[in-house]
Every structure is written in structure tokens, then in C-alpha cells.
Short mmCIF file of C-alpha atoms in Angstrom, two decimals:
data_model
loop_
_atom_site.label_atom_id
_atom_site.label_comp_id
_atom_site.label_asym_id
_atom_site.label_seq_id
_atom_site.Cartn_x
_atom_site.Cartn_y
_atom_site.Cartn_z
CA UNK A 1 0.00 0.00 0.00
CA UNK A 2 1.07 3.41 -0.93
CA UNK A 3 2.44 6.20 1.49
CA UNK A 4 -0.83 8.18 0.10
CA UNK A 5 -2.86 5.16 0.37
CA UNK A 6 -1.97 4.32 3.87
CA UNK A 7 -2.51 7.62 5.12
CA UNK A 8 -6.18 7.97 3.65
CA UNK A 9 -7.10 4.14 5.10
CA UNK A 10 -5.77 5.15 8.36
CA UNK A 11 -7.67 8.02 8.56
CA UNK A 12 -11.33 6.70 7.39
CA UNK A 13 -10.54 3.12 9.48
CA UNK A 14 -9.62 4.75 12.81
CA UNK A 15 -10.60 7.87 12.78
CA UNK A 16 -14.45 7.64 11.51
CA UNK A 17 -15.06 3.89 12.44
CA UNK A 18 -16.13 1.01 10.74
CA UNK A 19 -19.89 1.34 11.12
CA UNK A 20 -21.65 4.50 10.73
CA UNK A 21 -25.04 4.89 10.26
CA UNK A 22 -25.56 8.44 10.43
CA UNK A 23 -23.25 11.23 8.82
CA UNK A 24 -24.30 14.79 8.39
CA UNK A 25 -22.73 18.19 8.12
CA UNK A 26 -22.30 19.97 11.40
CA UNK A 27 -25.45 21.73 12.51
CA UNK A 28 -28.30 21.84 15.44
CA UNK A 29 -30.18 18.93 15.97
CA UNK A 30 -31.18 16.24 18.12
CA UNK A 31 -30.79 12.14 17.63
CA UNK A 32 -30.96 9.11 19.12
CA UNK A 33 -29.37 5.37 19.06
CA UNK A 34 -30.06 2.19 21.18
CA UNK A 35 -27.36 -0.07 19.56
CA UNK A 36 -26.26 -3.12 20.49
CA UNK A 37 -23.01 -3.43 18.86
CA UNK A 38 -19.64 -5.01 20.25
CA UNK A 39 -18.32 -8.32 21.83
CA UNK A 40 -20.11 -9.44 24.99
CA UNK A 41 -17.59 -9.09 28.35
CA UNK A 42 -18.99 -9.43 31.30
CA UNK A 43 -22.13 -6.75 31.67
CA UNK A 44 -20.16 -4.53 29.37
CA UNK A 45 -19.62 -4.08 25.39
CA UNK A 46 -16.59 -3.64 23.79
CA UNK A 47 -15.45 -1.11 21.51
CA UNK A 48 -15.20 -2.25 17.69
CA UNK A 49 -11.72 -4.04 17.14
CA UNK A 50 -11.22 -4.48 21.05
CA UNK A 51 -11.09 -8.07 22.74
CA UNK A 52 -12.22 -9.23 26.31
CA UNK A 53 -9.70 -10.57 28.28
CA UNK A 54 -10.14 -13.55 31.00
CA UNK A 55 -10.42 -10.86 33.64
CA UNK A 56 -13.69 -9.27 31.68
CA UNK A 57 -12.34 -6.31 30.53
CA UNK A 58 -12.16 -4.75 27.20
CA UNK A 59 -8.82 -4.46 25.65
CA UNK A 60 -7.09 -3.34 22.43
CA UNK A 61 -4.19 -5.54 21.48
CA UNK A 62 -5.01 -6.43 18.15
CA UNK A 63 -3.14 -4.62 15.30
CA UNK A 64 -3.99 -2.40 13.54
CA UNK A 65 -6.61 -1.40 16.58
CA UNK A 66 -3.68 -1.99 19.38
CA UNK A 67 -4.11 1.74 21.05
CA UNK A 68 -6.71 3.13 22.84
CA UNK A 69 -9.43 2.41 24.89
CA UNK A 70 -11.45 -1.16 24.64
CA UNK A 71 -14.63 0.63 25.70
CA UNK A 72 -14.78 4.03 23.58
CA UNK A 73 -12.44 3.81 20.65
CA UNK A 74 -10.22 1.24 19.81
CA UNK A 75 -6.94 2.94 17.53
CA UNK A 76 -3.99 2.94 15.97
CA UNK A 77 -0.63 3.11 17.75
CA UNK A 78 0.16 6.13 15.46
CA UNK A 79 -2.02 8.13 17.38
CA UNK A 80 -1.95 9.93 20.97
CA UNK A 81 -5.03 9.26 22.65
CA UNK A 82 -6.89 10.76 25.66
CA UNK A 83 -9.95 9.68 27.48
CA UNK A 84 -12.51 10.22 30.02
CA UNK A 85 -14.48 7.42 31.34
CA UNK A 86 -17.42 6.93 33.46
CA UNK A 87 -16.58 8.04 37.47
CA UNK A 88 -14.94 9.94 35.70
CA UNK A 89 -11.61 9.12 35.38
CA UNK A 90 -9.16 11.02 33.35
CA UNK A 91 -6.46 8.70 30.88
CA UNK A 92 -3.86 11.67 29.86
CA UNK A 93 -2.08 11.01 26.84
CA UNK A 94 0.63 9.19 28.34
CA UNK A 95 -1.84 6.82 30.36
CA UNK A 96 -2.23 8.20 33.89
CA UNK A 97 -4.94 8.33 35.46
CA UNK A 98 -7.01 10.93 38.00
CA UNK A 99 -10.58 11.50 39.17
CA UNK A 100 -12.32 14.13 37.98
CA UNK A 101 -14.42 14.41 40.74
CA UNK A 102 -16.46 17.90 39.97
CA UNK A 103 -19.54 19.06 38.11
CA UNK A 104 -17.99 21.20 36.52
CA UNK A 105 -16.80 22.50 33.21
CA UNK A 106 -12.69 22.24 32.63
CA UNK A 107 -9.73 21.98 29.51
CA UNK A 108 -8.76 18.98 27.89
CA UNK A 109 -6.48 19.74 25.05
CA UNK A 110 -5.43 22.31 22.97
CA UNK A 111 -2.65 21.63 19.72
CA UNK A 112 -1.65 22.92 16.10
CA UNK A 113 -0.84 20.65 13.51
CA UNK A 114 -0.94 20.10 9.45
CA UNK A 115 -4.19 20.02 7.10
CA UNK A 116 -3.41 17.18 4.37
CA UNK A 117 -5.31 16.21 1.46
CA UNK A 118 -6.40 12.77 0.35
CA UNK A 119 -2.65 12.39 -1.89
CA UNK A 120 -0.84 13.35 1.47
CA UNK A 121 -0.47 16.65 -0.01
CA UNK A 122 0.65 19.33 3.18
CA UNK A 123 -2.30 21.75 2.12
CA UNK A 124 -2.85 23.95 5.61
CA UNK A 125 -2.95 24.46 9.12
CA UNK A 126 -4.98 23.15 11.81
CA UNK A 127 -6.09 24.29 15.47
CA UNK A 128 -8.65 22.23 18.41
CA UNK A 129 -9.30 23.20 21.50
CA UNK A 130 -11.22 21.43 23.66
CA UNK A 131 -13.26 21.27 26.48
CA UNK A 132 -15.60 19.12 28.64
CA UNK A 133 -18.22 19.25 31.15
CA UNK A 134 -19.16 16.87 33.79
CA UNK A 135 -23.14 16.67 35.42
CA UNK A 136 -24.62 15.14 38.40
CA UNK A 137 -26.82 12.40 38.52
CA UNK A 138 -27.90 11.10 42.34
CA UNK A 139 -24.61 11.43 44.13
CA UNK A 140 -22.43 10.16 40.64
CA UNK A 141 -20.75 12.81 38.24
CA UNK A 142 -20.39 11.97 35.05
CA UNK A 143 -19.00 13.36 31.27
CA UNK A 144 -22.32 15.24 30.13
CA UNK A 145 -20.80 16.98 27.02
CA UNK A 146 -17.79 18.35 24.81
CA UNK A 147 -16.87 21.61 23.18
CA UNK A 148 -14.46 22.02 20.48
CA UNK A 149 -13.12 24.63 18.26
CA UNK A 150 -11.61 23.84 14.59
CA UNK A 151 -9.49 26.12 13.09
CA UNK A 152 -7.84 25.66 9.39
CA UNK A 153 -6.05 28.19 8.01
CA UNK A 154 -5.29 26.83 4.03
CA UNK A 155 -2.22 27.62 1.76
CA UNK A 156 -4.37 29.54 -0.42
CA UNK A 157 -5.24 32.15 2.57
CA UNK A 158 -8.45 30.80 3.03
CA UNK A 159 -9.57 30.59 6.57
CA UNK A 160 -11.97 28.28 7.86
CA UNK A 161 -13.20 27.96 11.51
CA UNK A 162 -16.43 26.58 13.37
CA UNK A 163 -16.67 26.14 17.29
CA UNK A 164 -19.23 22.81 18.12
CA UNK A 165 -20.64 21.30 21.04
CA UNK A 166 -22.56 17.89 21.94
CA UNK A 167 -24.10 16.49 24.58
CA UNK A 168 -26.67 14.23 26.53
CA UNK A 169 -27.26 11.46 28.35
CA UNK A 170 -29.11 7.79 27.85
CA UNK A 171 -32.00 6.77 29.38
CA UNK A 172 -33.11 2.85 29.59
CA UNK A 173 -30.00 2.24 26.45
CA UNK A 174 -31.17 5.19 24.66
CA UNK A 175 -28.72 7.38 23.88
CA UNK A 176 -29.56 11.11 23.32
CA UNK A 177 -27.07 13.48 21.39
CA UNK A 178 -27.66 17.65 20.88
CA UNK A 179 -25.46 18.86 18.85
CA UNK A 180 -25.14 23.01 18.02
CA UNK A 181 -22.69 24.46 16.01
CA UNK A 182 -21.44 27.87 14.75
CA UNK A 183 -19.61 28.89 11.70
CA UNK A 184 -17.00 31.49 11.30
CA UNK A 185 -16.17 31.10 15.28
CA UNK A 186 -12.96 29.63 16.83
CA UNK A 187 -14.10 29.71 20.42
CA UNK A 188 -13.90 26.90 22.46
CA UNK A 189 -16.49 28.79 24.70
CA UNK A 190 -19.02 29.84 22.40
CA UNK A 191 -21.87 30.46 21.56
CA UNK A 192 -22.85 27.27 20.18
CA UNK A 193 -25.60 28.03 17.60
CA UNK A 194 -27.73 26.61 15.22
CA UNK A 195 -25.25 27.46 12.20
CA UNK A 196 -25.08 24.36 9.27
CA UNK A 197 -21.40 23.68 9.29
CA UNK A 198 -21.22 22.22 5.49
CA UNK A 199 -17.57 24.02 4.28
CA UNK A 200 -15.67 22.11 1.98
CA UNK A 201 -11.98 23.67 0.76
CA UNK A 202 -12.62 25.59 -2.40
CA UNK A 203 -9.67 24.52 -4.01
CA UNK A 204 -9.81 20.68 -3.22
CA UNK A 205 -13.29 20.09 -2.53
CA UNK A 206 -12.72 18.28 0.77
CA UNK A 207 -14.97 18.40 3.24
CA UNK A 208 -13.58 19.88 7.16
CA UNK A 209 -15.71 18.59 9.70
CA UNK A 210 -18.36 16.23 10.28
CA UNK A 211 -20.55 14.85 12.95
CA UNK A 212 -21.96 11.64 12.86
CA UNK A 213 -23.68 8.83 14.99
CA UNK A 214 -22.16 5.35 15.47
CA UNK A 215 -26.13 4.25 15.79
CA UNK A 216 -24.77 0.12 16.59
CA UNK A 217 -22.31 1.54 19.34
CA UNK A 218 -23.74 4.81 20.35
CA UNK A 219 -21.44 7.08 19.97
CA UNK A 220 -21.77 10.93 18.77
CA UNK A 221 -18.72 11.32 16.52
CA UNK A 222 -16.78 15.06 15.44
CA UNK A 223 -14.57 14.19 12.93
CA UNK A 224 -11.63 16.43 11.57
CA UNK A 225 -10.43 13.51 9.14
CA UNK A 226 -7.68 15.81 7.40
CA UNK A 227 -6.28 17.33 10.44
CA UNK A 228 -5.95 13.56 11.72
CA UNK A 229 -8.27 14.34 14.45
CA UNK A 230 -11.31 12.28 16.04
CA UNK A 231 -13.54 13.10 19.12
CA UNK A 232 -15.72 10.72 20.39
CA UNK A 233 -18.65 11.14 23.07
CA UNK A 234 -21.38 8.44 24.66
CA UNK A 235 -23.95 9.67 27.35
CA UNK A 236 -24.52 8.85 30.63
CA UNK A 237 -27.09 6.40 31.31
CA UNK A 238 -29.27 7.98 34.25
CA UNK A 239 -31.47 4.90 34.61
CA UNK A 240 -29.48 2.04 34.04
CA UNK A 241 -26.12 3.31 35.76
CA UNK A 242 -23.80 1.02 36.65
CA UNK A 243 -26.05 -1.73 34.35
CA UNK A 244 -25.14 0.11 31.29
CA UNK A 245 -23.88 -1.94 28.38
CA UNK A 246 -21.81 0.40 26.74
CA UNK A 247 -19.31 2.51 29.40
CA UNK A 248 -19.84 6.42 28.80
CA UNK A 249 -17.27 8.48 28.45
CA UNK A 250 -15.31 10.87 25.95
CA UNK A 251 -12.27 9.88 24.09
CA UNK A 252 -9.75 12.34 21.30
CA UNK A 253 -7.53 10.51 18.88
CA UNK A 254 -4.90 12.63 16.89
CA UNK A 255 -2.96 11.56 14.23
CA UNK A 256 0.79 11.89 14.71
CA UNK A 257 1.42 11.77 11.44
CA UNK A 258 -0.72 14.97 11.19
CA UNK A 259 2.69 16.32 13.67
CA UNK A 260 0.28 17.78 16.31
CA UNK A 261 2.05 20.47 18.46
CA UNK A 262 0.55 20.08 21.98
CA UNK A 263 0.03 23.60 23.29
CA UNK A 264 0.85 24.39 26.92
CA UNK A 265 -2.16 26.49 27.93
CA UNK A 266 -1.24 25.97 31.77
CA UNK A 267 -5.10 24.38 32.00
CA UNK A 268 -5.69 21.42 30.11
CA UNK A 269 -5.78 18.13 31.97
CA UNK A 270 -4.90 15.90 29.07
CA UNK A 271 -0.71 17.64 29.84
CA UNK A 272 1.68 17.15 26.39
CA UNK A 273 2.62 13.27 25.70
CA UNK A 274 6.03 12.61 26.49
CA UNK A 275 7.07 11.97 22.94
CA UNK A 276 6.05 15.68 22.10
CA UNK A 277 8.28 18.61 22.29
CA UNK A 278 7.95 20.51 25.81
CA UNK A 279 6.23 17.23 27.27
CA UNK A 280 4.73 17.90 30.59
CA UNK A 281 4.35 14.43 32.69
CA UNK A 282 2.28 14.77 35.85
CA UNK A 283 4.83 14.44 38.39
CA UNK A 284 5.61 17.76 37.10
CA UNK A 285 2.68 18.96 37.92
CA UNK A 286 2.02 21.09 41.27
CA UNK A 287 1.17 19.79 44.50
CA UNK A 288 4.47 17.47 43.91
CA UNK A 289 3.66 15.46 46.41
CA UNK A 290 0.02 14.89 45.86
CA UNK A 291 -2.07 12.03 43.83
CA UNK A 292 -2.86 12.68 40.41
CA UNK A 293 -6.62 13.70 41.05
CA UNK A 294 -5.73 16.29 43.56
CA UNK A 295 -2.88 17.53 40.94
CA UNK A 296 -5.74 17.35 38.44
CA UNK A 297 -8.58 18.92 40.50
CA UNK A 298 -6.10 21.62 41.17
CA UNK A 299 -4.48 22.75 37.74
CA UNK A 300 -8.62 22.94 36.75
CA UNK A 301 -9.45 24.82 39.54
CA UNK A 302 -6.81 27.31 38.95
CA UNK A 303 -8.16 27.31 35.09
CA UNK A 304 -11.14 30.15 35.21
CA UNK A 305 -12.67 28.20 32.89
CA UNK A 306 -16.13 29.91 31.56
CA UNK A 307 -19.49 27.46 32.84
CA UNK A 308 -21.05 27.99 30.30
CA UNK A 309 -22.42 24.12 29.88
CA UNK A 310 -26.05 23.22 30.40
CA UNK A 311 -27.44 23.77 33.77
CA UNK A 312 -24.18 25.19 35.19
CA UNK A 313 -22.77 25.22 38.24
CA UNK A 314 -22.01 29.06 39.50
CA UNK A 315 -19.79 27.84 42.54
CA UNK A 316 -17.31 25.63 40.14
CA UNK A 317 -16.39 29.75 39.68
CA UNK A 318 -16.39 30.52 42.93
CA UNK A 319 -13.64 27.15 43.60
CA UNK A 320 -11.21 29.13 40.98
CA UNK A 321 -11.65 32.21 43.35
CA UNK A 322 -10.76 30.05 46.15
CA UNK A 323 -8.11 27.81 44.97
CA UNK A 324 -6.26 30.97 42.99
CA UNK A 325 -5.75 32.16 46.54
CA UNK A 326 -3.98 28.97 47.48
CA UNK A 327 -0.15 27.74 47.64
CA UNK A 328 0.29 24.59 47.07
CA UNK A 329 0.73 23.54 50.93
CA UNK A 330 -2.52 24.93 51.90
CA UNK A 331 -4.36 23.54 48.50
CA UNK A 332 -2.79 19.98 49.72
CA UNK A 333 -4.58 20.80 52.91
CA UNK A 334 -7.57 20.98 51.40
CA UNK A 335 -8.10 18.86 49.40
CA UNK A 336 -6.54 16.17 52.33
CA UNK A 337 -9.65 18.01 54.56
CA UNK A 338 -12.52 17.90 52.11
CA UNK A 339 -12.30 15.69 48.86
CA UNK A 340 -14.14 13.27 50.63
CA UNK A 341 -17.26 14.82 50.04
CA UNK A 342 -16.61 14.51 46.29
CA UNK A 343 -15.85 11.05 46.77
CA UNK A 344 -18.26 9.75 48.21
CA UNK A 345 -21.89 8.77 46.20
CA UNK A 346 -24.16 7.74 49.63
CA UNK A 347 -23.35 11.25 51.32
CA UNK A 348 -23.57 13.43 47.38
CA UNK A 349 -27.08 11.83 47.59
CA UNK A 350 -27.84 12.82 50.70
CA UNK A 351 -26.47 16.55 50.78
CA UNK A 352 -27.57 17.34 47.36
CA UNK A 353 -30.86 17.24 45.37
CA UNK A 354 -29.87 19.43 42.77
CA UNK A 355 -29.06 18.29 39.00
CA UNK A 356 -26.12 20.94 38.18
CA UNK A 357 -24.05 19.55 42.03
CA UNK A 358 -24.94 23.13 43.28
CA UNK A 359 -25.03 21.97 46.76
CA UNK A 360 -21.94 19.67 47.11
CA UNK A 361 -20.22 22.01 45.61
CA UNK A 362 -20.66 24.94 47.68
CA UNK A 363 -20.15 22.41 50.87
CA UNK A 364 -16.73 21.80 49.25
CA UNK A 365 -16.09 25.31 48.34
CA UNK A 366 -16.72 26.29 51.67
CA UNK A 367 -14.68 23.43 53.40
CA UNK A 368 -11.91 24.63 51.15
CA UNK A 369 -11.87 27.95 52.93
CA UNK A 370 -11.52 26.64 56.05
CA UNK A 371 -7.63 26.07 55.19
CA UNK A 372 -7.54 28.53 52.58
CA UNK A 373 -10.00 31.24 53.85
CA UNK A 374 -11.71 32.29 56.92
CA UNK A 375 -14.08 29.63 57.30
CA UNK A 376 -14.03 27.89 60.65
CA UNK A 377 -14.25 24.45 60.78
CA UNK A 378 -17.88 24.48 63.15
CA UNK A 379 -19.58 26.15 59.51
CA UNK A 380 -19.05 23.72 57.83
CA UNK A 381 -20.05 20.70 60.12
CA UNK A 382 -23.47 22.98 61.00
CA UNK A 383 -24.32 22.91 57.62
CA UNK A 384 -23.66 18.70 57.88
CA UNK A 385 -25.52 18.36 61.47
CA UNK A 386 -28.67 20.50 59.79
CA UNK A 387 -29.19 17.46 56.59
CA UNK A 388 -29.17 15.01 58.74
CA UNK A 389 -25.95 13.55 56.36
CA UNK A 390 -23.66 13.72 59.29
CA UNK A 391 -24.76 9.72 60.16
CA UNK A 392 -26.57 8.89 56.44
CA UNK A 393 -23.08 7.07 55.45
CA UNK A 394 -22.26 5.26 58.81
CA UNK A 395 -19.35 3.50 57.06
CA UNK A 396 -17.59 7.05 55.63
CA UNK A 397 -14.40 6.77 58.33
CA UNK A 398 -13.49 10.38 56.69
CA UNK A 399 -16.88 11.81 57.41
CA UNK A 400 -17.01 10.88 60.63
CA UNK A 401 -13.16 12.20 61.16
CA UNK A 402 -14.32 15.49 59.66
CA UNK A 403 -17.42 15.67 62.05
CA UNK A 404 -14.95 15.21 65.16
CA UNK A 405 -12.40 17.56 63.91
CA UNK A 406 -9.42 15.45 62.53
CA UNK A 407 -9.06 17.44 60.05
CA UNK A 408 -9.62 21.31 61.33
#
């Protein structure tokens, strides 16, 4: 197989997929799925070109589809890959791992690379940026939605760029996607409209972006297949839960072929792989000494990142205000004093009614000040004592520590 060849079957095989029922232009509307697609492993399905292991869980170790993630996207090894699954849990391009324990909207990845045609001509530049946004269902967060912005700047001076954003959730293994777009916008944060995104390059005819449904395994598709860029999205199921056949989640795939420059915005979660020139790993992330959710939690804290999502959550803002008034010793306190909260389902459910995490939040926001602010440590267990949640989740050890003042 050609060079030219290659590149073009890589791109449609692992970036698009192998089944898709639905492909459209970029523009507002709403659609559904309730595939079934993917090999049986355990309660879960797999991802096409992913295998299930003796241990029941979904692998990809199959050439040409030996990179990725068995449950979203199964890829090449030619491309960097990040995900976001389910609790949620962050994979960063190099494969660590963190909770993103928050209802709240935060960076993933931002990069420039190179626009080629179908011959593996070099006909422009590219730019993504992208963002995500978590929601609250009972006391679980979970990926409700992504934003990106395309940018292509051409060889002939023309200048393309759309920003687009989809989301929803699954009820009873139906999957729901919106999708709104905008044209002439590179702005990760908006507005999302109801623009038809249908530009193809004048001079070559190709066609930028599309979004599509993988109706057999439900998943809402943006695909960038010149800039060697995929994004892939799958809603929360807010009935079945932890019964859900297909794991939800979010996954990118970028070509490397494409030479994606990894930009170091100081916010995005996904860092710079460490094959990529000013790689950042996470032990180089601040609080050194810290696990990788709290180093996580923190850089996105410290982000000011616009909530903007559906149903948002004004004290995700209020956390930036907080945490930007931090050091890193009194952030570790923090966090060591009152992630529980976020951790913990039973006492979420208890605490908080609300669909955006209004609630929890605050509680945490508030527990944060108590080593950051002015707070004082009897506030925050009032406000416990009043729900009644102070003895809902008899077996939280780190509750009841909390409640007797370990931590303050």
C-alpha cells in the first residue's frame, strides 16, 4: 500500500469507524441510538476491534486497533489518545490516570498541527481546542458533554473555523445526542448556535468537519479527518447506571502523522505526551507530592474556565476564586480536609438534590476555605448536622473524622 494510500485508510478506518449509520454536516439537531453493537464481556460491550480478556475487561491488542481504549475507541498506535471514562476518570495522553471528581466544566487539550489532502499533499494548518463538562446524577458525576473549536487556516489564505458542542445522556439504552454548532467562530467557549457547518476547501473540494452517529455503538462522533483528528462522546445512562452496556465516556484521537504540536495552555488536563516537544508528565505537575486527582482537580481549579455548559454550576467559579488564593501547601490541605465529600456517592445523595451539584459544591467550596480562607471548621459541620448527612453514610471513616475535627 502506498504512502498516500496508507494515510487515507488510516484516517477513514480509525478515525471515523467502521460502522456508521448516520453522517451529516455539522449543525443543530437532536438524535438518538439504542445499539447493540460489540463483543459481549462481562455486563459490558466492547469497543469495535477491542477483545475481552479472562479478567472481563475490554482491551485493544489487536493490530492495527492496538491503542486506545477497549470501551470508547479502539486505535492505531500512530495516534496519541486521551480519554474520560465513566466516574470519571481522566487517561492523559501518556496513560495516567485521575478522578475528575467535579460538576464542573474544565480543559482537555489544545494543539496545532498540518491540514493534508487525500494524496498526502501538506495543504494547511490546523487548530482544536477542547473542552468538557461533567453533570450530576444522584450522588455520581459523570461526562455530560464536549466543546471544540476547529481552526484551518489553508495555503491559499483561506480561513476556515467553526466552534461545536454535543451532549446528553441515555436513558433505559437510549442514547440522546444535541449537537449546536457555529460557523466562522474559533471559540472553544461559544456560543454554540444553530449554524449548518457544510464548508468544503474551495480549491480541493474536501470536506472539514463532520458529525456523525455510530447508531450500533452509540457514539456521537466530530470528525476532523484531514487534520488527523477524532472526538468521540457516549452519554450517561441515568437509569441504568452502573447496568449500562456500553461505558460512557469521551475519548480524542490525533494523528501523529498529522505532527500535532501540543500547546501548553497551563489548564488542560490531558498535559503534552512525552514523545512531544515541551512534554509535561504529571509528576511535574504542582502539589508534587500529591495524587494525580488532587494535581488534576487543582491545575482545573486554577483554570477560570467559563461554565457555560447546560445547567451550570455558578460555585465551580467561585472554587477558581478560592483555589487561585492557594499555595500549594494549603491547596494539599484541602483537598486532604474535604475531597471526601466529592468522593463519596451515599453522602452526594444525601447533601444534594440538585441536578447541576450546586449543593456539594458549595459544601466543598466552603470546606476549602476553612484552610484557605476564613471559614471555621464548626460552619461547615453545622451545615452537615442540619441534613441530617452527618450519620446517612455510617461507614464514611473520613466523614465521621471530619465531624470530630481530625481534620480542622
Amino acid at each position: 500500500m502506498s504512502l498516500e494510500a496508507g494515510k487515507m485508510f488510516s484516517n477513514i478506518i480509525y478515525c471515523v469507524g467502521i460502522v456508521l449509520i448516520t453522517t451529516r454536516s455539522c449543525f443543530a439537531y437532536i438524535e438518538t441510538s439504542n445499539g447493540t453493537g460489540g463483543v459481549s464481556c462481562g455486563n459490558h460491550l466492547c469497543a469495535p476491534g477491542a477483545t475481552c480478556t479472562t479478567n472481563l475487561t475490554c482491551v485493544c491488542d489487536t493490530a492495527p486497533f492496538d491503542s486506545g481504549n477497549g470501551y470508547i475507541k479502539c486505535l492505531s498506535s500512530l495516534y496519541h489518545s486521551t480519554f474520560i471514562l465513566n466516574d470519571p476518570i481522566l487517561e492523559t495522553y501518556d496513560g495516567d490516570h485521575g478522578n475528575l471528581l467535579m460538576p464542573c466544566r474544565y480543559d482537555i487539550t489544545e494543539i496545532a498541527n498540518n491540514f493534508f489532502s487525500d494524496s498526502n499533499k501538506l495543504s494547511g494548518q490546523c487548530g482544536l481546542h477542547v473542552r468538557a463538562f461533567n453533570a450530576k446524577n444522584k450522588g455520581k458525576f459523570y461526562v455530560h458533554g464536549v466543546d471544540a473549536a476547529v481552526r484551518v487556516l489553508f495555503n491559499t489564505g483561506v480561513l476556515f473555523k467553526m466552534s461545536v458542542r454535543k451532549y446528553g445522556t441515555a436513558e433505559n439504552g437510549t442514547y440522546t445526542y444535541h449537537v449546536n454548532a457555529t460557523d466562522g467562530l474559533f471559540n472553544v467557549d461559544g456560543p454554540f448556535e444553530n449554524d449548518t457547518i457544510s464548508y468544503s476547501d474551495p480549491t480541493t473540494g474536501l470536506s472539514i468537519v463532520e458529525c456523525s452517529i455510530d447508531k450500533e455503538n452509540n457514539l456521537g462522533i466530530i470528525n476532523i479527518t484531514h487534520c488527523g483528528i477524532c472526538i468521540y462522546f457516549r452519554p450517561y445512562d441515568v437509569v441504568l447506571k452502573r447496568n449500562q452496556s456500553h461505558i460512557p465516556g469521551l475519548g480524542i484521537g490525533i494523528d501523529k502523522a498529522n505532527v500535532p504540536l501540543f500547546v501548553d495552555n497551563g489548564i488542560s488536563l490531558a498535559l503534552i505526551p512525552k514523545d512531544s516537544v515541551d512534554a509535561i508528565a504529571m509528576s511535574d505537575i504542582p502539589p508534587v507530592n500529591a495524587s494525580n486527582t488532587v494535581k488534576l482537580l487543582y491545575r482545573a481549579f486554577l483554570g477560570n474556565i467559563t461554565q457555560n455548559n447546560p445547567d451550570p454550576n455558578p460555585w465551580c467559579e467561585n472554587a477558581t476564586v478560592t483555589y487561585s488564593n492557594a499555595n500549594t501547601t494549603t491547596a494539599t490541605k484541602a483537598f486532604d480536609g474535604c475531597l471526601w465529600m466529592m468522593r463519596s456517592p451515599i453522602f452526594i445523595r444525601c447533601y444534594d438534590t440538585t441536578t447541576n451539584g450546586k449543593n456539594i459544591m458549595e459544601l466543598f467550596d466552603t470546606c476549602s476555605n476553612i484552610f484557605i480562607g476564613d471559614v471555621n471548621c464548626a460552619d461547615v459541620q453545622n451545615k452537615i448536622n442540619s441534613t441530617g448527612c452527618n450519620t446517612y453514610d455510617s461507614k464514611n471513616t473520613k466523614l465521621q473524622k471530619f465531624m470530630n475535627g481530625d481534620y480542622c
